[in-house]
PDB file of C-alpha atoms and ligand atoms in Angstrom:
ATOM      1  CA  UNK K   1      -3.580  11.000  14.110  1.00 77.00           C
ATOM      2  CA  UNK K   2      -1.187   9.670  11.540  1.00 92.00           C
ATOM      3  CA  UNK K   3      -1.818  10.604   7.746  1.00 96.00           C
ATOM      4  CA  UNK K   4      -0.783   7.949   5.114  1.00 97.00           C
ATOM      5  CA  UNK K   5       2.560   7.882   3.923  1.00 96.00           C
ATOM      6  CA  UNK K   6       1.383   6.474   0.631  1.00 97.00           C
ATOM      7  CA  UNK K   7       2.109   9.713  -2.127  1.00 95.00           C
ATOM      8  CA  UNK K   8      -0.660  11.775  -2.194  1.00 95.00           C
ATOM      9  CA  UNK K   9      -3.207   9.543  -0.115  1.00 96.00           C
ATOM     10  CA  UNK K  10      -4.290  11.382   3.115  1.00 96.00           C
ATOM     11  CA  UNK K  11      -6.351   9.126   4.552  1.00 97.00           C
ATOM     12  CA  UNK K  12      -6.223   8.038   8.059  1.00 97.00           C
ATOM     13  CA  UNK K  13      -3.402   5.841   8.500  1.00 97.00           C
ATOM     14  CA  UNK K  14      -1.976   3.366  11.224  1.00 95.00           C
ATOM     15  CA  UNK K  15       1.061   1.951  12.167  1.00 95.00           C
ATOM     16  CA  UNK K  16       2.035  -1.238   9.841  1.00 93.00           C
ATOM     17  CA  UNK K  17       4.875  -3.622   9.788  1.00 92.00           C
ATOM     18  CA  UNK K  18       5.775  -4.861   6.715  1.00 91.00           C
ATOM     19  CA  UNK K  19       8.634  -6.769   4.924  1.00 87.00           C
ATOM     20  CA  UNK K  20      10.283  -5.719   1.658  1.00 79.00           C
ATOM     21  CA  UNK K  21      12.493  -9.060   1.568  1.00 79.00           C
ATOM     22  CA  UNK K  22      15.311  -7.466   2.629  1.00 82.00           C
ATOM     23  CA  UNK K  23      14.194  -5.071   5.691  1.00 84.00           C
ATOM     24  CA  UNK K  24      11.457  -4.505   8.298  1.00 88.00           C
ATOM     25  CA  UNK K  25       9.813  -1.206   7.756  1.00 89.00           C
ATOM     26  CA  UNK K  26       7.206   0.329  10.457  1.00 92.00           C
ATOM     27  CA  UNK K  27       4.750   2.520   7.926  1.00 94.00           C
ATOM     28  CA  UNK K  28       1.945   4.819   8.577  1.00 96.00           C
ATOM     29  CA  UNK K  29      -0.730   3.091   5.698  1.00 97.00           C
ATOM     30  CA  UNK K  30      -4.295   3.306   5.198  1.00 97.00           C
ATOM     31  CA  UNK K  31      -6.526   0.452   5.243  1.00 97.00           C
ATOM     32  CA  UNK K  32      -6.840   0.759   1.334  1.00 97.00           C
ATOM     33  CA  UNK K  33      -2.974   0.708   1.094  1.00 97.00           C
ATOM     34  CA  UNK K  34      -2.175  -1.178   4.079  1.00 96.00           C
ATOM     35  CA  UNK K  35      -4.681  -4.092   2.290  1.00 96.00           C
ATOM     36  CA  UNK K  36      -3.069  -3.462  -1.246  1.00 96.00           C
ATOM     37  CA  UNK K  37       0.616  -4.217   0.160  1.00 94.00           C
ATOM     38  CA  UNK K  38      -0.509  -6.608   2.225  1.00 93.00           C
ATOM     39  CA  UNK K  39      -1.931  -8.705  -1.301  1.00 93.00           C
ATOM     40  CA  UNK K  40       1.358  -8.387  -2.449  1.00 90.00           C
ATOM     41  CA  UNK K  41       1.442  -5.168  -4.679  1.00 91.00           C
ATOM     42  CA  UNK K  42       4.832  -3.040  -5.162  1.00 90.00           C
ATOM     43  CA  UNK K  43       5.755  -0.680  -2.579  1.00 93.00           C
ATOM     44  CA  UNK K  44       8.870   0.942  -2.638  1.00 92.00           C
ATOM     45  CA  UNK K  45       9.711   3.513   0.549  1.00 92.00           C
ATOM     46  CA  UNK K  46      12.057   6.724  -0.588  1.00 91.00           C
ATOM     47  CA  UNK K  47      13.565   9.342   1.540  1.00 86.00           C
ATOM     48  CA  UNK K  48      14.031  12.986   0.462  1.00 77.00           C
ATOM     49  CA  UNK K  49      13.254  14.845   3.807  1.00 82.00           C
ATOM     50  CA  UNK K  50      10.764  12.625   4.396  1.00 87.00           C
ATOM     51  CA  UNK K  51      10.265   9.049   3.640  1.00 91.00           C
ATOM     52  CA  UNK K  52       7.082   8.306   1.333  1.00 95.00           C
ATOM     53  CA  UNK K  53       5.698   5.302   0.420  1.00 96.00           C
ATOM     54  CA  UNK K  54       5.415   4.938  -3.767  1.00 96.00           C
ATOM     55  CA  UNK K  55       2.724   2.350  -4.887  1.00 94.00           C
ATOM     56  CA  UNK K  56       0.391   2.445  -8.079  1.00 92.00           C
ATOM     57  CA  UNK K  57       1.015   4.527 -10.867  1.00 91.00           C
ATOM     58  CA  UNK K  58       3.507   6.246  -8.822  1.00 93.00           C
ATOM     59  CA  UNK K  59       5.829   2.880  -8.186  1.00 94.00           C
ATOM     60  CA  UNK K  60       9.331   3.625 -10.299  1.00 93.00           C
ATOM     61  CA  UNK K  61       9.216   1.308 -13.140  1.00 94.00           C
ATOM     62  CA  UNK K  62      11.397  -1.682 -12.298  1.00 92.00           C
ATOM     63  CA  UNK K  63      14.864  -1.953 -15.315  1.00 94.00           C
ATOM     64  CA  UNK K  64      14.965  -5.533 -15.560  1.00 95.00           C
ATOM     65  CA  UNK K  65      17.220  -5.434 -19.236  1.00 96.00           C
ATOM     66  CA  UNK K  66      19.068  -2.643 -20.952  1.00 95.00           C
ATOM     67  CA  UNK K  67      21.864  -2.273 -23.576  1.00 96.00           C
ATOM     68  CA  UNK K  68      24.048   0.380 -25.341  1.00 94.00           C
ATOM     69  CA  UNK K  69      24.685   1.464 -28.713  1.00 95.00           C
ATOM     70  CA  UNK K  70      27.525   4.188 -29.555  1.00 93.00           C
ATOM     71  CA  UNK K  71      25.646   7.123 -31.928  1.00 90.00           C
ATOM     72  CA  UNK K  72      28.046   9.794 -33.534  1.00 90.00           C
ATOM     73  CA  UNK K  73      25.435  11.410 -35.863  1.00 87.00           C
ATOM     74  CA  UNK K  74      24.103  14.278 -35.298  1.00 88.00           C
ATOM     75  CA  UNK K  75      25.477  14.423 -32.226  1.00 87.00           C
ATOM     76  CA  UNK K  76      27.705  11.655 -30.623  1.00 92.00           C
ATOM     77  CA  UNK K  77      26.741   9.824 -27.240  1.00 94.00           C
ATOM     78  CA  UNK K  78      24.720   6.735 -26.553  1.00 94.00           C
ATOM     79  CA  UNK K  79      21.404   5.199 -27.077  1.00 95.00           C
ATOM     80  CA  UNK K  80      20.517   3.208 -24.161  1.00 95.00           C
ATOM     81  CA  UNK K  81      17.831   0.431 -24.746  1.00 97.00           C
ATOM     82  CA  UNK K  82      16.045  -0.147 -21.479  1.00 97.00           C
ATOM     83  CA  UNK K  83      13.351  -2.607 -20.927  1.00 97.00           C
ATOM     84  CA  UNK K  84      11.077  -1.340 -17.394  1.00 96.00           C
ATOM     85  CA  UNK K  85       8.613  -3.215 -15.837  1.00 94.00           C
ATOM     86  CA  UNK K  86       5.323  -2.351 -13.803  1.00 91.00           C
ATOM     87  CA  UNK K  87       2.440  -3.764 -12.606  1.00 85.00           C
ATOM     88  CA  UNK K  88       2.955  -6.646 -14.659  1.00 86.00           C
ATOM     89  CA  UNK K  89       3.231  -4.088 -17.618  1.00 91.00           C
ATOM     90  CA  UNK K  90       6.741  -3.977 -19.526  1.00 95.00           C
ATOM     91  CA  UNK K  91       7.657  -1.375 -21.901  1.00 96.00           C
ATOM     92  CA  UNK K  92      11.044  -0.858 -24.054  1.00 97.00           C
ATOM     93  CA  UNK K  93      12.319   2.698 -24.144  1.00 96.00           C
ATOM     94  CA  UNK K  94      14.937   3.818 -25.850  1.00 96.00           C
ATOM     95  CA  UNK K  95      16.955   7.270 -24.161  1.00 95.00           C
ATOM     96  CA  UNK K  96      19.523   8.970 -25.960  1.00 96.00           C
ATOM     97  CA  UNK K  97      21.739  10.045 -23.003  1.00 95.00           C
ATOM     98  CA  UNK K  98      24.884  12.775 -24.439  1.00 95.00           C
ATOM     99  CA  UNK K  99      28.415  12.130 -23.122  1.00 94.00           C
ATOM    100  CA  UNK K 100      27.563  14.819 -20.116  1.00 95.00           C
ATOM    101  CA  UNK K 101      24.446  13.371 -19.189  1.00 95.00           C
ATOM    102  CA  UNK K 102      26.292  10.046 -19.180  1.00 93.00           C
ATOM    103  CA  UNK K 103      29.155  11.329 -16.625  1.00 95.00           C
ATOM    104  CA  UNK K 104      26.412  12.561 -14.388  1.00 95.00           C
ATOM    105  CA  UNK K 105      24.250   9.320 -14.674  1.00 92.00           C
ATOM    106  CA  UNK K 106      27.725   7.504 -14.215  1.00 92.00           C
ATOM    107  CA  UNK K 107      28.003   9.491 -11.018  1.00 94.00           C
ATOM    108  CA  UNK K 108      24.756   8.907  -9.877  1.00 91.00           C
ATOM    109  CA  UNK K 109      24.442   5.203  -9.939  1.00 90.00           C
ATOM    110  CA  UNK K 110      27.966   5.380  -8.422  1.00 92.00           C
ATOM    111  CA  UNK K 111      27.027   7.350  -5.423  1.00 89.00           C
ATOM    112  CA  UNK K 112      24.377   5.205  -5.069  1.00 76.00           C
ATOM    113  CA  UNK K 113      25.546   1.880  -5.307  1.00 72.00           C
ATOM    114  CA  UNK K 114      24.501  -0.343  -2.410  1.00 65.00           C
TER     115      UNK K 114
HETATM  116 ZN1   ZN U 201      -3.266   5.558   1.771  1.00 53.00          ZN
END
């Protein structure tokens, strides 16, 4: 029998179709989180070696604004000013990134554009 693909729920689960807006996805969900989705909570589906479903306190926290400012002292690179959402719960976080964490995030969002 199928386990939940919901991180760390291992309940029981069975086969669910369910939209994201963009795609179809066929998901292994308990009735708890098969219900939950189903009202119209955040889901998000990620794939390392295995695809798990993140919901709850374990959904990534949506960026819906961020800026930049250039810092040179005490050590030069930038502040980013990001504004994440959640739940219906926003917070503002501000994440000094240095000029080689920058080339890798650079890199990153790159790599991953869609
Ligand atoms: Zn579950």
């Amino acid at each position: 029998m199928a386990t939940c693909m919901v991180k760390n729920c291992t309940a029981t689960a069975q086969s669910a179709h369910l939209s994201d807006g963009l795609d179809e996805h066929e998901l292994q969900l308990c009735p708890e989180h098969l219900g939950r989705a189903q009202a119209g909570e955040d889901w998000t589906v990620v794939a390392d070696d295995a695809p798990v479903v993140l919901m709850g306190q374990n959904h990534p926290w949506n960026l819906i604004a961020s800026s930049a400012t250039y810092r040179t002292e005490p050590h030069c690179g930038v502040v980013l000013k990001l504004t994440v959402v959640r739940q219906g719960q926003s917070t503002d976080l501000d994440v000094f990134v240095s000029p080689d964490e920058a080339e890798v995030l650079t890199k990153l969002l790159n790599r991953h554009h869609p």
